[in-house]
Coordinates of C-alpha atoms in Angstrom, one line a residue:
M1 CA 16.4 -122.7 82.3
S2 CA 16.8 -121.6 85.9
K3 CA 13.4 -123.0 86.6
A4 CA 14.3 -126.3 85.0
I5 CA 17.4 -126.5 87.2
E6 CA 15.3 -125.9 90.3
I7 CA 12.9 -128.7 89.3
L8 CA 15.9 -131.1 88.6
E9 CA 17.4 -130.2 91.9
E10 CA 14.1 -130.8 93.7
K11 CA 13.4 -134.1 92.0
L12 CA 16.9 -135.6 91.5
V13 CA 18.7 -134.9 94.7
P14 CA 16.3 -137.0 96.9
V15 CA 16.5 -139.9 94.5
A16 CA 20.3 -139.7 94.3
A17 CA 20.5 -139.5 98.1
W18 CA 18.4 -142.6 98.4
I19 CA 20.6 -144.5 95.9
A20 CA 23.8 -143.3 97.7
E21 CA 22.4 -144.6 101.0
N22 CA 20.9 -147.8 99.6
K23 CA 22.8 -150.8 101.1
Y24 CA 22.3 -153.1 98.2
V25 CA 23.5 -150.5 95.6
N26 CA 26.5 -149.7 97.7
G27 CA 27.4 -153.3 98.3
I28 CA 27.3 -154.2 94.6
R29 CA 29.1 -151.0 93.6
R30 CA 31.9 -151.6 96.1
A31 CA 32.3 -155.2 95.0
F32 CA 32.9 -154.2 91.4
I33 CA 35.3 -151.4 92.5
M34 CA 37.3 -153.9 94.5
M35 CA 37.5 -156.2 91.5
M36 CA 38.9 -153.5 89.1
P37 CA 42.6 -153.8 90.2
L38 CA 42.5 -157.5 89.5
L39 CA 41.0 -156.9 86.0
M40 CA 43.6 -154.2 85.3
I41 CA 46.4 -156.8 86.1
G42 CA 44.7 -159.2 83.7
S43 CA 44.5 -156.4 81.1
L44 CA 48.3 -155.8 81.5
F45 CA 49.0 -159.3 80.4
L46 CA 46.5 -159.0 77.6
M47 CA 48.3 -155.9 76.4
I48 CA 51.6 -157.8 76.3
T49 CA 50.0 -160.3 73.9
A50 CA 47.9 -157.9 71.9
F51 CA 50.3 -155.0 71.3
P52 CA 49.7 -154.2 67.6
L53 CA 53.2 -153.8 66.4
P54 CA 54.4 -156.6 63.9
A55 CA 58.0 -156.1 64.8
Y56 CA 57.1 -156.6 68.5
Q57 CA 55.1 -159.7 67.8
R58 CA 57.9 -161.2 65.8
G59 CA 60.5 -160.3 68.4
M60 CA 58.5 -161.9 71.2
A61 CA 58.0 -165.1 69.1
S62 CA 61.7 -165.4 68.4
L63 CA 62.6 -164.7 72.0
L64 CA 59.9 -166.9 73.8
G65 CA 58.8 -169.3 71.0
E66 CA 55.8 -169.5 68.7
N67 CA 53.4 -170.3 71.5
W68 CA 54.5 -167.4 73.7
K69 CA 51.0 -166.0 73.8
D70 CA 49.6 -169.1 75.5
I71 CA 51.8 -168.4 78.6
F72 CA 50.6 -164.8 79.0
D73 CA 47.0 -165.8 78.3
I74 CA 47.0 -167.8 81.6
P75 CA 46.6 -164.8 83.9
V76 CA 44.1 -163.3 81.5
S77 CA 42.0 -166.5 81.8
A78 CA 42.5 -166.6 85.6
T79 CA 41.0 -163.1 85.9
F80 CA 38.3 -162.5 83.2
N81 CA 37.3 -166.2 82.7
L82 CA 36.7 -166.6 86.5
I83 CA 34.9 -163.3 87.0
A84 CA 31.7 -164.8 88.2
L85 CA 33.5 -166.5 91.1
F86 CA 34.9 -163.1 92.2
V87 CA 31.5 -161.5 91.9
A88 CA 29.7 -164.2 93.9
F89 CA 32.1 -163.7 96.8
L90 CA 32.6 -159.9 96.7
V91 CA 29.0 -158.9 96.3
A92 CA 27.9 -161.0 99.3
Q93 CA 31.0 -159.9 101.3
Q94 CA 30.5 -156.2 100.6
L95 CA 26.8 -156.3 101.1
A96 CA 27.3 -158.2 104.4
K97 CA 29.4 -155.4 105.7
Q98 CA 26.5 -153.0 105.0
F99 CA 24.3 -155.1 107.3
E100 CA 27.2 -155.6 109.8
L101 CA 27.3 -159.4 109.3
D102 CA 30.2 -161.8 109.2
S103 CA 31.3 -160.7 105.8
I104 CA 33.8 -163.5 105.1
A105 CA 31.4 -166.3 106.2
V106 CA 28.6 -164.8 104.0
G107 CA 31.0 -164.4 101.1
L108 CA 32.1 -168.0 101.3
L109 CA 28.5 -169.2 101.6
S110 CA 27.6 -167.2 98.5
L111 CA 30.5 -168.7 96.6
A112 CA 29.6 -172.2 97.7
S113 CA 26.0 -171.6 96.6
F114 CA 27.1 -170.4 93.2
L115 CA 29.2 -173.5 92.7
I116 CA 26.3 -175.8 93.8
L117 CA 24.1 -174.1 91.2
T118 CA 26.7 -174.2 88.5
P119 CA 26.2 -177.2 86.1
L120 CA 28.9 -179.9 86.0
G121 CA 30.6 -180.7 82.8
N122 CA 32.1 -183.8 81.3
T123 CA 33.5 -186.6 83.5
S124 CA 37.3 -186.8 83.5
E125 CA 39.8 -189.1 85.2
F126 CA 39.4 -186.8 88.2
G127 CA 35.6 -186.9 88.3
Q128 CA 33.1 -184.3 87.1
V129 CA 34.4 -180.8 86.4
I130 CA 32.5 -177.5 86.6
T131 CA 31.6 -176.0 83.3
F132 CA 34.1 -173.2 82.6
A133 CA 31.6 -171.1 80.6
W134 CA 29.4 -170.2 83.6
L135 CA 32.4 -169.1 85.7
G136 CA 33.1 -166.2 83.4
S137 CA 31.0 -163.3 82.3
K138 CA 27.9 -165.3 81.4
G139 CA 27.5 -166.4 85.1
M140 CA 28.1 -162.9 86.5
F141 CA 24.4 -161.9 86.7
V142 CA 23.5 -165.1 88.6
A143 CA 26.5 -164.6 90.9
M144 CA 25.1 -161.1 91.8
V145 CA 21.7 -162.5 92.5
I146 CA 23.1 -165.3 94.6
G147 CA 25.2 -162.8 96.6
V148 CA 22.2 -160.6 97.4
V149 CA 19.9 -163.6 98.3
T150 CA 22.6 -165.1 100.5
V151 CA 22.9 -161.9 102.5
K152 CA 19.1 -161.7 102.8
I153 CA 18.8 -165.2 104.2
F154 CA 21.8 -164.8 106.6
H155 CA 20.4 -161.5 107.8
F156 CA 17.0 -163.1 108.4
F157 CA 18.5 -165.6 110.9
V158 CA 20.8 -163.1 112.6
K159 CA 18.1 -160.5 113.1
R160 CA 15.9 -163.1 114.8
D161 CA 18.8 -164.6 116.7
I162 CA 18.3 -168.1 115.2
L163 CA 21.9 -169.1 115.8
V164 CA 23.9 -171.7 117.5
K165 CA 24.9 -170.4 120.9
M166 CA 28.3 -171.1 122.4
P167 CA 29.2 -170.9 126.1
D168 CA 31.2 -168.0 127.6
G169 CA 34.9 -168.2 127.2
V170 CA 34.9 -169.6 123.7
P171 CA 37.1 -167.5 121.3
P172 CA 35.2 -165.0 119.1
E173 CA 36.4 -166.7 115.9
V174 CA 34.9 -170.0 117.0
I175 CA 31.6 -168.3 118.0
K176 CA 31.4 -166.7 114.6
S177 CA 32.0 -169.9 112.8
F178 CA 29.3 -171.8 114.8
E179 CA 26.8 -168.9 114.4
A180 CA 27.0 -169.4 110.6
L181 CA 26.0 -173.1 110.9
I182 CA 22.2 -172.7 110.8
P183 CA 21.9 -169.9 108.2
G184 CA 24.7 -171.5 106.2
T185 CA 22.9 -174.9 106.1
V186 CA 19.7 -173.3 105.0
I187 CA 21.5 -171.3 102.3
L188 CA 23.3 -174.3 100.8
A189 CA 20.3 -176.5 101.1
T190 CA 18.2 -173.9 99.3
A191 CA 20.8 -173.7 96.5
L192 CA 20.7 -177.5 96.2
L193 CA 16.9 -177.7 96.1
L194 CA 16.9 -174.9 93.4
R195 CA 19.4 -176.8 91.3
V196 CA 17.4 -180.1 91.5
G197 CA 14.2 -178.2 90.7
M198 CA 15.7 -176.4 87.7
E199 CA 16.8 -179.7 86.3
H200 CA 13.2 -180.6 85.8
T201 CA 12.5 -177.5 83.7
S202 CA 13.1 -176.8 80.1
Y203 CA 16.0 -174.5 81.1
G204 CA 17.9 -177.2 83.0
T205 CA 19.9 -174.7 85.2
I206 CA 19.3 -171.4 87.0
H207 CA 22.1 -170.0 85.0
D208 CA 20.3 -170.6 81.7
F209 CA 17.0 -169.3 83.0
V210 CA 18.4 -166.1 84.5
Y211 CA 20.7 -165.5 81.5
K212 CA 18.0 -165.8 78.9
M213 CA 15.1 -164.2 80.9
L214 CA 16.9 -161.4 82.6
A215 CA 20.5 -160.9 81.7
L216 CA 20.3 -160.9 77.9
P217 CA 17.4 -158.4 77.7
L218 CA 18.9 -156.0 80.2
R219 CA 22.4 -156.3 78.6
A220 CA 20.9 -155.7 75.2
L221 CA 19.3 -152.5 76.4
G222 CA 22.3 -151.4 78.6
T223 CA 24.9 -151.9 75.9
S224 CA 22.9 -150.6 73.0
Y225 CA 23.3 -147.1 71.5
I226 CA 20.1 -145.9 73.3
G227 CA 21.4 -147.4 76.5
S228 CA 24.7 -145.6 76.1
I229 CA 23.0 -142.3 75.5
L230 CA 20.9 -142.8 78.6
T231 CA 24.0 -143.7 80.6
V232 CA 26.0 -140.5 79.7
F233 CA 22.8 -138.4 80.1
A234 CA 22.1 -139.8 83.5
I235 CA 25.7 -139.0 84.7
S236 CA 25.6 -135.5 83.2
I237 CA 22.2 -134.5 84.4
L238 CA 23.0 -135.6 88.0
W239 CA 26.3 -133.7 87.9
S240 CA 24.2 -130.7 86.8
V241 CA 22.9 -130.4 90.3
G242 CA 26.2 -131.2 92.0
I243 CA 25.7 -135.0 92.5
N244 CA 28.9 -137.0 91.8
S245 CA 27.1 -139.6 89.7
G246 CA 29.8 -141.6 87.8
S247 CA 30.2 -144.5 90.1
M248 CA 26.5 -144.4 91.0
V249 CA 25.3 -144.8 87.4
N250 CA 28.1 -147.1 86.3
G251 CA 27.3 -149.5 89.2
F252 CA 24.1 -150.4 87.5
V253 CA 25.5 -151.2 84.0
R254 CA 29.1 -152.3 84.8
P255 CA 28.1 -156.0 85.0
F256 CA 26.9 -155.9 81.4
W257 CA 29.9 -153.9 80.2
L258 CA 32.2 -156.5 81.9
E259 CA 30.4 -159.3 80.0
N260 CA 31.0 -157.5 76.7
Q261 CA 34.6 -156.8 77.7
A262 CA 35.2 -160.5 78.5
E263 CA 33.7 -161.6 75.2
N264 CA 35.9 -159.2 73.3
I265 CA 38.9 -160.6 75.1
A266 CA 37.9 -164.1 74.3
A267 CA 37.5 -163.2 70.6
L268 CA 40.8 -161.5 70.6
Q269 CA 42.5 -164.6 72.1
A270 CA 40.8 -166.8 69.5
G271 CA 41.8 -164.5 66.6
Q272 CA 38.2 -163.7 65.8
P273 CA 36.5 -160.3 65.1
L274 CA 35.6 -158.4 68.2
P275 CA 31.8 -158.6 68.8
H276 CA 31.0 -155.6 70.9
V277 CA 31.4 -151.8 70.7
I278 CA 30.1 -151.0 74.2
T279 CA 32.4 -151.8 77.0
E280 CA 33.4 -149.7 80.0
Q281 CA 36.5 -148.6 78.1
F282 CA 34.2 -147.2 75.4
F283 CA 33.0 -144.7 78.0
D284 CA 36.5 -144.1 79.3
M285 CA 37.3 -142.8 75.9
I286 CA 34.3 -140.4 76.1
W287 CA 34.9 -138.9 79.5
M288 CA 38.0 -136.8 78.5
G289 CA 38.5 -134.4 81.3
G290 CA 35.7 -136.0 83.4
A291 CA 31.9 -135.6 83.3
G292 CA 30.7 -133.3 80.5
V293 CA 34.0 -133.9 78.6
T294 CA 35.3 -130.7 80.1
L295 CA 38.7 -131.1 78.5
S296 CA 37.1 -129.8 75.4
L297 CA 35.9 -126.8 77.3
L298 CA 39.3 -126.2 78.8
L299 CA 40.8 -126.2 75.3
A300 CA 38.3 -123.6 74.2
I301 CA 39.1 -121.5 77.3
V302 CA 42.9 -121.7 76.7
I303 CA 42.5 -120.6 73.1
F304 CA 39.6 -118.2 73.1
A305 CA 38.9 -116.8 76.6
K306 CA 39.5 -113.1 77.4
S307 CA 38.2 -112.8 80.9
K308 CA 40.9 -113.0 83.6
H309 CA 38.7 -115.1 85.8
I310 CA 37.9 -117.6 83.1
K311 CA 41.5 -117.7 81.9
S312 CA 42.6 -118.4 85.4
V313 CA 40.1 -121.3 85.7
G314 CA 41.5 -122.7 82.5
A315 CA 45.1 -122.4 83.7
I316 CA 44.3 -124.1 87.0
G317 CA 42.0 -126.7 85.5
I318 CA 44.0 -127.8 82.5
V319 CA 46.5 -130.1 84.2
P320 CA 44.0 -131.9 86.4
G321 CA 41.7 -132.0 83.3
I322 CA 44.3 -133.9 81.3
F323 CA 44.0 -136.6 84.0
N324 CA 40.2 -136.5 84.0
I325 CA 39.8 -134.5 87.2
N326 CA 37.4 -131.6 86.5
E327 CA 36.3 -130.3 89.9
P328 CA 38.3 -127.0 89.4
V329 CA 36.3 -126.2 86.2
L330 CA 33.0 -127.6 87.5
F331 CA 33.0 -125.4 90.6
G332 CA 35.4 -122.6 89.5
L333 CA 33.8 -121.5 86.3
P334 CA 31.2 -122.6 87.5
I335 CA 29.3 -125.2 85.5
I336 CA 27.2 -126.7 88.2
L337 CA 23.8 -124.9 88.5
N338 CA 24.9 -122.6 85.7
P339 CA 21.9 -122.3 83.3
I340 CA 24.1 -121.4 80.3
M341 CA 27.0 -123.9 80.6
L342 CA 24.8 -126.8 81.6
I343 CA 23.4 -126.9 78.0
P344 CA 26.7 -128.0 76.3
F345 CA 27.7 -129.9 79.5
N346 CA 24.8 -132.3 78.8
I347 CA 24.9 -132.2 75.0
V348 CA 28.6 -132.8 74.4
P349 CA 28.8 -136.4 75.9
I350 CA 25.7 -137.5 73.8
V351 CA 27.3 -136.1 70.6
M352 CA 30.6 -137.9 71.4
V353 CA 28.9 -141.2 72.1
T354 CA 27.1 -140.9 68.7
T355 CA 30.3 -140.1 66.7
Q356 CA 32.4 -142.8 68.4
Y357 CA 29.6 -145.4 68.2
I358 CA 29.1 -144.8 64.5
A359 CA 32.8 -144.7 63.8
M360 CA 33.3 -148.1 65.5
N361 CA 30.3 -149.7 63.9
I362 CA 31.3 -148.8 60.4
G363 CA 34.9 -149.8 60.9
L364 CA 36.6 -146.3 60.8
V365 CA 37.7 -146.9 64.4
S366 CA 38.6 -150.3 65.9
K367 CA 36.4 -151.8 68.6
P368 CA 37.6 -152.0 72.3
L369 CA 40.0 -154.8 72.9
G370 CA 38.8 -155.3 76.5
V371 CA 41.9 -153.9 78.2
A372 CA 41.1 -152.2 81.5
F373 CA 43.1 -149.2 82.6
P374 CA 43.1 -146.6 85.4
W375 CA 40.5 -143.8 84.9
P376 CA 43.0 -140.9 85.2
T377 CA 44.7 -142.2 81.9
P378 CA 44.9 -139.1 79.7
A379 CA 43.0 -138.8 76.5
V380 CA 44.7 -140.0 73.3
I381 CA 46.7 -142.5 75.3
S382 CA 43.4 -144.0 76.6
G383 CA 42.1 -144.2 73.1
F384 CA 45.2 -146.0 71.8
I385 CA 45.1 -148.5 74.7
T386 CA 41.4 -149.1 74.3
V387 CA 41.5 -150.2 70.7
G388 CA 45.1 -151.1 70.3
D389 CA 45.9 -148.7 67.4
L390 CA 45.9 -145.1 66.4
S391 CA 42.3 -144.9 65.3
G392 CA 41.3 -144.8 69.0
A393 CA 43.6 -141.8 69.6
L394 CA 42.3 -140.1 66.4
I395 CA 38.6 -140.4 67.3
Q396 CA 39.4 -138.8 70.7
I397 CA 41.2 -135.9 69.0
V398 CA 38.2 -135.4 66.6
N399 CA 35.8 -135.6 69.5
L400 CA 37.8 -133.1 71.5
I401 CA 37.6 -130.6 68.6
I402 CA 33.8 -131.2 68.2
G403 CA 33.3 -130.7 71.9
A404 CA 35.3 -127.5 71.9
M405 CA 33.2 -126.2 69.0
I406 CA 29.9 -127.0 70.9
Y407 CA 31.2 -125.4 74.1
L408 CA 32.5 -122.3 72.4
P409 CA 29.3 -120.3 71.8
F410 CA 28.2 -120.8 75.4
L411 CA 31.7 -120.0 76.6
R412 CA 31.7 -116.7 74.7
I413 CA 28.5 -115.7 76.4
I414 CA 29.9 -116.1 79.9
D415 CA 33.3 -114.9 78.9
K416 CA 31.9 -111.6 77.5
A417 CA 29.8 -111.0 80.6
S418 CA 32.7 -111.8 82.9
K419 CA 35.1 -109.5 80.8
K420 CA 32.5 -106.7 80.9
E421 CA 32.3 -107.0 84.7
E422 CA 36.1 -107.0 85.1
D423 CA 36.4 -104.0 82.8
E424 CA 33.8 -102.1 84.9
M425 CA 35.6 -103.0 88.1
E426 CA 38.9 -101.7 86.7
R427 CA 37.2 -98.5 85.5
L428 CA 35.8 -97.9 89.0
E429 CA 39.2 -98.6 90.6
A430 CA 40.9 -96.2 88.2
E431 CA 38.4 -93.5 89.1
E432 CA 38.9 -94.1 92.8
N433 CA 42.7 -93.8 92.4
K434 CA 42.5 -90.4 90.6

């Protein structure tokens, strides 16, 4: 096992370092992180309409009228149903910062390109209107691609200094705006040419092409049971060698989780069955205590540990662990680079994904509503919020017990060794004091 850890450390650390330093990965990851508070606000309004207490629902209807939900659905639609617009701007803006470009100008050009490529809908008294469907989660993948390509084109012109030059004495803001003229014109003209070209294909739009050829297959893999197992395993195995991997791994699959989340919200608003099990909140229910589901380990420590050192780690780590902060136990026990504890550390999340996935698929546990919440939300509470009823809390309790049972045999091995070492030190100290 020690040899395996050495190999993992040798192979994974350089790859993780490359990912952490990659400008494109960082730009996309930061864009989605910046968007999360907005989605949480939208989720707050969703919780107001979806709270599963009949007396509450009747009270709100009598207080605000039968159509009260329509009012609170407006901010939900303004966040989740326009998510592609936010992605188009933020991905380009955050990636532009990585290349030290004018981030606002690049973000706006990306947004404008996205709107040029978005098909128009029916004609109204105000003229043609943009199809709402592609502004939501279905258009998110295209929005990311547009953001990246916009930055690439803009950087090409800046790097070669193909820019409009202004005389000395002109305010910096004016200089920046004129510098964007040439690359901006090329970017928007390219988007227009692409739109016209796609109209002569069987797909009709770049949205339909990218969605069918790329987004759907990747989403099907990333949000499948196998994809979920690979996700939690990637996070755990990278943490095994000390790499903080949650945001790194999540950055690759979060766009697909968000699409599932948005479709669950749309189904909820329409009063239809929720279509998806896998959303980001599905994994938030799994990571109780943090990577490796170490809250299960802490429970086992509190109940069964005899070693003073391990009991002290449990006492120090239990409160942060409740709020999904597990550095005290990861480095205090330790778990990182510990051949014994890394076995359950990597196994437990896989087992929990399996039990929760099966329970949701067969209807024992409700599917995620799509409500986003802060990652430090404690277990049991997070489960209730995720699915909107007690089944989410109950599956978390069951999973915590299963996790503790898996951790326990390995805990006893290190606890016994630590206790033996402590007893020996006490014996030697007693002999010295005689």
